[in-house]
């Protein structure tokens, strides 16, 4: 039987770092603008309503998972699970757009 890992509020991983990098880039390059536009289209059109809200709160409003969990009345682990599924979906779609 595998051991359960302790819960951490910090979300790590390459997908998360790449999404944060795309959001935080402040450049006038056409490729960066194109990437941001694609990312926002994926968020708006391909994610469920709850995934979209949680991704927007976490990445664009800067809230942590505990705060988001309190706002929605769910556990921080549920927020992390929703975000994980959303990030994987975003990544799968984005890799075909690039």
Short mmCIF file of N, CA and C in Angstrom, two decimals:
data_model
loop_
_atom_site.label_atom_id
_atom_site.label_comp_id
_atom_site.label_asym_id
_atom_site.label_seq_id
_atom_site.Cartn_x
_atom_site.Cartn_y
_atom_site.Cartn_z
N UNK A 1 0.84 -1.18 0.00
CA UNK A 1 0.00 0.00 0.00
C UNK A 1 0.89 1.24 0.00
N UNK A 2 0.56 2.21 -0.79
CA UNK A 2 1.37 3.42 -0.86
C UNK A 2 1.02 4.37 0.28
N UNK A 3 1.99 5.16 0.64
CA UNK A 3 1.78 6.15 1.70
C UNK A 3 1.12 7.38 1.11
N UNK A 4 0.26 8.00 1.86
CA UNK A 4 -0.38 9.23 1.43
C UNK A 4 0.57 10.39 1.69
N UNK A 5 0.65 11.27 0.73
CA UNK A 5 1.50 12.44 0.93
C UNK A 5 0.72 13.51 1.67
N UNK A 6 1.45 14.31 2.41
CA UNK A 6 0.82 15.40 3.14
C UNK A 6 0.39 16.48 2.17
N UNK A 7 -0.69 17.15 2.51
CA UNK A 7 -1.21 18.21 1.66
C UNK A 7 -0.33 19.45 1.77
N UNK A 8 -0.10 20.08 0.65
CA UNK A 8 0.66 21.32 0.61
C UNK A 8 -0.11 22.33 -0.22
N UNK A 9 -0.11 23.58 0.18
CA UNK A 9 -0.81 24.63 -0.55
C UNK A 9 -0.02 25.06 -1.78
N UNK A 10 1.23 24.70 -1.85
CA UNK A 10 2.06 25.12 -2.97
C UNK A 10 1.86 24.17 -4.14
N UNK A 11 1.50 24.76 -5.28
CA UNK A 11 1.32 23.96 -6.48
C UNK A 11 2.60 24.10 -7.28
N UNK A 12 3.19 22.97 -7.63
CA UNK A 12 4.45 23.00 -8.34
C UNK A 12 4.33 22.16 -9.60
N UNK A 13 5.37 22.18 -10.38
CA UNK A 13 5.38 21.37 -11.59
C UNK A 13 5.62 22.23 -12.80
N UNK A 14 6.05 21.59 -13.86
CA UNK A 14 6.38 22.30 -15.09
C UNK A 14 5.17 22.97 -15.72
N UNK A 15 4.01 22.30 -15.71
CA UNK A 15 2.82 22.89 -16.31
C UNK A 15 2.46 24.19 -15.61
N UNK A 16 2.48 24.17 -14.27
CA UNK A 16 2.14 25.37 -13.51
C UNK A 16 3.13 26.49 -13.78
N UNK A 17 4.43 26.18 -13.83
CA UNK A 17 5.44 27.20 -14.10
C UNK A 17 5.26 27.81 -15.47
N UNK A 18 4.95 26.98 -16.46
CA UNK A 18 4.77 27.48 -17.81
C UNK A 18 3.53 28.36 -17.93
N UNK A 19 2.45 28.00 -17.26
CA UNK A 19 1.24 28.81 -17.29
C UNK A 19 1.50 30.16 -16.63
N UNK A 20 2.16 30.12 -15.47
CA UNK A 20 2.48 31.39 -14.79
C UNK A 20 3.38 32.27 -15.66
N UNK A 21 4.36 31.68 -16.32
CA UNK A 21 5.26 32.45 -17.18
C UNK A 21 4.50 33.11 -18.31
N UNK A 22 3.57 32.41 -18.91
CA UNK A 22 2.78 33.00 -19.99
C UNK A 22 1.94 34.17 -19.51
N UNK A 23 1.38 34.05 -18.33
CA UNK A 23 0.52 35.10 -17.80
C UNK A 23 1.33 36.33 -17.42
N UNK A 24 2.52 36.13 -16.86
CA UNK A 24 3.30 37.24 -16.32
C UNK A 24 4.17 37.97 -17.34
N UNK A 25 4.30 37.44 -18.54
CA UNK A 25 5.13 38.11 -19.55
C UNK A 25 4.48 39.42 -19.97
N UNK A 26 5.26 40.48 -19.94
CA UNK A 26 4.76 41.79 -20.35
C UNK A 26 5.61 42.28 -21.51
N UNK A 27 5.28 41.82 -22.68
CA UNK A 27 6.06 42.16 -23.86
C UNK A 27 5.13 42.46 -25.02
N UNK A 28 5.62 43.19 -26.01
CA UNK A 28 4.82 43.54 -27.17
C UNK A 28 5.07 42.59 -28.34
N UNK A 29 5.79 41.53 -28.13
CA UNK A 29 6.06 40.59 -29.20
C UNK A 29 4.77 39.95 -29.67
N UNK A 30 4.67 39.77 -30.97
CA UNK A 30 3.44 39.20 -31.52
C UNK A 30 3.24 37.76 -31.08
N UNK A 31 4.31 36.99 -30.92
CA UNK A 31 4.16 35.60 -30.50
C UNK A 31 3.65 35.51 -29.06
N UNK A 32 4.10 36.43 -28.20
CA UNK A 32 3.64 36.43 -26.81
C UNK A 32 2.17 36.82 -26.76
N UNK A 33 1.80 37.80 -27.54
CA UNK A 33 0.40 38.22 -27.60
C UNK A 33 -0.47 37.07 -28.10
N UNK A 34 0.02 36.37 -29.09
CA UNK A 34 -0.70 35.22 -29.64
C UNK A 34 -0.87 34.13 -28.58
N UNK A 35 0.20 33.84 -27.84
CA UNK A 35 0.12 32.83 -26.78
C UNK A 35 -0.89 33.21 -25.71
N UNK A 36 -0.86 34.46 -25.29
CA UNK A 36 -1.80 34.92 -24.27
C UNK A 36 -3.24 34.81 -24.77
N UNK A 37 -3.46 35.18 -26.02
CA UNK A 37 -4.80 35.11 -26.59
C UNK A 37 -5.28 33.66 -26.64
N UNK A 38 -4.40 32.75 -27.06
CA UNK A 38 -4.76 31.34 -27.11
C UNK A 38 -5.06 30.81 -25.71
N UNK A 39 -4.21 31.18 -24.74
CA UNK A 39 -4.41 30.72 -23.37
C UNK A 39 -5.75 31.20 -22.83
N UNK A 40 -6.09 32.46 -23.04
CA UNK A 40 -7.37 32.98 -22.56
C UNK A 40 -8.54 32.32 -23.28
N UNK A 41 -8.39 32.05 -24.57
CA UNK A 41 -9.45 31.35 -25.30
C UNK A 41 -9.66 29.95 -24.75
N UNK A 42 -8.58 29.27 -24.44
CA UNK A 42 -8.68 27.92 -23.86
C UNK A 42 -9.38 28.00 -22.51
N UNK A 43 -8.99 28.94 -21.68
CA UNK A 43 -9.62 29.10 -20.36
C UNK A 43 -11.10 29.38 -20.51
N UNK A 44 -11.46 30.29 -21.38
CA UNK A 44 -12.86 30.69 -21.53
C UNK A 44 -13.73 29.64 -22.21
N UNK A 45 -13.18 28.91 -23.16
CA UNK A 45 -14.01 28.02 -23.98
C UNK A 45 -13.91 26.54 -23.67
N UNK A 46 -12.82 26.10 -23.08
CA UNK A 46 -12.60 24.66 -22.93
C UNK A 46 -12.73 24.15 -21.49
N UNK A 47 -12.71 25.03 -20.52
CA UNK A 47 -12.81 24.59 -19.13
C UNK A 47 -14.24 24.67 -18.64
N UNK A 48 -14.56 23.89 -17.62
CA UNK A 48 -15.87 23.99 -17.00
C UNK A 48 -15.96 25.33 -16.27
N UNK A 49 -17.17 25.71 -15.91
CA UNK A 49 -17.37 26.99 -15.23
C UNK A 49 -16.57 27.07 -13.93
N UNK A 50 -16.59 26.01 -13.15
CA UNK A 50 -15.86 26.01 -11.88
C UNK A 50 -14.35 26.04 -12.12
N UNK A 51 -13.86 25.26 -13.07
CA UNK A 51 -12.43 25.28 -13.38
C UNK A 51 -12.01 26.67 -13.82
N UNK A 52 -12.79 27.30 -14.66
CA UNK A 52 -12.48 28.64 -15.14
C UNK A 52 -12.40 29.63 -13.98
N UNK A 53 -13.39 29.60 -13.10
CA UNK A 53 -13.41 30.53 -11.96
C UNK A 53 -12.19 30.32 -11.06
N UNK A 54 -11.88 29.08 -10.77
CA UNK A 54 -10.76 28.80 -9.87
C UNK A 54 -9.43 29.17 -10.52
N UNK A 55 -9.25 28.87 -11.79
CA UNK A 55 -8.01 29.25 -12.50
C UNK A 55 -7.87 30.77 -12.52
N UNK A 56 -8.95 31.48 -12.79
CA UNK A 56 -8.89 32.94 -12.83
C UNK A 56 -8.53 33.51 -11.45
N UNK A 57 -9.15 32.98 -10.40
CA UNK A 57 -8.84 33.47 -9.05
C UNK A 57 -7.39 33.18 -8.68
N UNK A 58 -6.89 32.01 -9.02
CA UNK A 58 -5.54 31.63 -8.62
C UNK A 58 -4.48 32.37 -9.42
N UNK A 59 -4.58 32.36 -10.74
CA UNK A 59 -3.53 32.94 -11.56
C UNK A 59 -3.67 34.45 -11.77
N UNK A 60 -4.88 34.94 -11.94
CA UNK A 60 -5.05 36.35 -12.27
C UNK A 60 -5.31 37.23 -11.05
N UNK A 61 -5.99 36.70 -10.04
CA UNK A 61 -6.26 37.47 -8.82
C UNK A 61 -5.24 37.20 -7.73
N UNK A 62 -4.45 36.14 -7.87
CA UNK A 62 -3.38 35.85 -6.92
C UNK A 62 -3.84 35.25 -5.61
N UNK A 63 -5.03 34.66 -5.56
CA UNK A 63 -5.51 34.03 -4.33
C UNK A 63 -4.88 32.65 -4.18
N UNK A 64 -4.73 32.21 -2.93
CA UNK A 64 -4.19 30.87 -2.70
C UNK A 64 -5.34 29.87 -2.60
N UNK A 65 -5.01 28.59 -2.59
CA UNK A 65 -6.04 27.56 -2.62
C UNK A 65 -6.91 27.55 -1.36
N UNK A 66 -6.34 27.91 -0.24
CA UNK A 66 -7.11 27.93 1.00
C UNK A 66 -8.19 29.02 0.94
N UNK A 67 -7.83 30.19 0.45
CA UNK A 67 -8.79 31.29 0.32
C UNK A 67 -9.89 30.93 -0.68
N UNK A 68 -9.50 30.34 -1.79
CA UNK A 68 -10.49 29.93 -2.80
C UNK A 68 -11.42 28.88 -2.21
N UNK A 69 -10.87 27.94 -1.46
CA UNK A 69 -11.67 26.89 -0.85
C UNK A 69 -12.71 27.48 0.11
N UNK A 70 -12.31 28.43 0.92
CA UNK A 70 -13.24 29.08 1.85
C UNK A 70 -14.34 29.80 1.08
N UNK A 71 -13.97 30.44 -0.01
CA UNK A 71 -14.94 31.20 -0.82
C UNK A 71 -16.01 30.27 -1.42
N UNK A 72 -15.61 29.08 -1.83
CA UNK A 72 -16.55 28.14 -2.45
C UNK A 72 -17.13 27.11 -1.47
N UNK A 73 -16.62 27.10 -0.25
CA UNK A 73 -17.13 26.16 0.74
C UNK A 73 -16.71 24.72 0.48
N UNK A 74 -15.50 24.55 -0.08
CA UNK A 74 -14.97 23.21 -0.33
C UNK A 74 -13.60 23.12 0.32
N UNK A 75 -12.99 21.96 0.27
CA UNK A 75 -11.68 21.78 0.89
C UNK A 75 -10.57 22.27 -0.04
N UNK A 76 -9.43 22.65 0.52
CA UNK A 76 -8.29 23.03 -0.32
C UNK A 76 -7.84 21.90 -1.25
N UNK A 77 -8.00 20.67 -0.80
CA UNK A 77 -7.64 19.53 -1.64
C UNK A 77 -8.54 19.46 -2.87
N UNK A 78 -9.81 19.79 -2.71
CA UNK A 78 -10.74 19.80 -3.85
C UNK A 78 -10.35 20.90 -4.84
N UNK A 79 -9.94 22.05 -4.32
CA UNK A 79 -9.48 23.14 -5.19
C UNK A 79 -8.25 22.68 -5.97
N UNK A 80 -7.31 22.04 -5.28
CA UNK A 80 -6.11 21.54 -5.96
C UNK A 80 -6.44 20.52 -7.03
N UNK A 81 -7.39 19.65 -6.75
CA UNK A 81 -7.79 18.63 -7.73
C UNK A 81 -8.43 19.28 -8.95
N UNK A 82 -9.28 20.26 -8.73
CA UNK A 82 -9.93 20.97 -9.84
C UNK A 82 -8.87 21.69 -10.68
N UNK A 83 -7.94 22.34 -10.01
CA UNK A 83 -6.88 23.06 -10.73
C UNK A 83 -5.99 22.10 -11.50
N UNK A 84 -5.70 20.96 -10.93
CA UNK A 84 -4.86 19.98 -11.61
C UNK A 84 -5.52 19.50 -12.89
N UNK A 85 -6.80 19.17 -12.82
CA UNK A 85 -7.52 18.74 -14.02
C UNK A 85 -7.58 19.85 -15.05
N UNK A 86 -7.79 21.08 -14.60
CA UNK A 86 -7.87 22.22 -15.52
C UNK A 86 -6.53 22.47 -16.20
N UNK A 87 -5.44 22.42 -15.43
CA UNK A 87 -4.11 22.65 -16.00
C UNK A 87 -3.75 21.57 -17.01
N UNK A 88 -4.08 20.32 -16.71
CA UNK A 88 -3.80 19.24 -17.65
C UNK A 88 -4.58 19.42 -18.94
N UNK A 89 -5.83 19.81 -18.81
CA UNK A 89 -6.65 20.05 -19.99
C UNK A 89 -6.11 21.21 -20.81
N UNK A 90 -5.74 22.29 -20.13
CA UNK A 90 -5.18 23.46 -20.82
C UNK A 90 -3.90 23.07 -21.55
N UNK A 91 -3.05 22.30 -20.90
CA UNK A 91 -1.78 21.90 -21.49
C UNK A 91 -2.00 21.04 -22.74
N UNK A 92 -2.93 20.08 -22.63
CA UNK A 92 -3.19 19.20 -23.78
C UNK A 92 -3.68 20.00 -24.98
N UNK A 93 -4.52 20.99 -24.75
CA UNK A 93 -5.04 21.80 -25.85
C UNK A 93 -3.97 22.74 -26.38
N UNK A 94 -3.23 23.37 -25.47
CA UNK A 94 -2.21 24.35 -25.88
C UNK A 94 -1.09 23.72 -26.69
N UNK A 95 -0.72 22.49 -26.39
CA UNK A 95 0.39 21.89 -27.13
C UNK A 95 0.04 21.66 -28.59
N UNK A 96 -1.25 21.56 -28.92
CA UNK A 96 -1.63 21.43 -30.32
C UNK A 96 -1.75 22.78 -31.01
N UNK A 97 -1.89 23.83 -30.25
CA UNK A 97 -2.01 25.18 -30.81
C UNK A 97 -0.65 25.79 -31.13
N UNK A 98 0.39 25.25 -30.53
CA UNK A 98 1.71 25.87 -30.67
C UNK A 98 2.55 25.21 -31.68
#
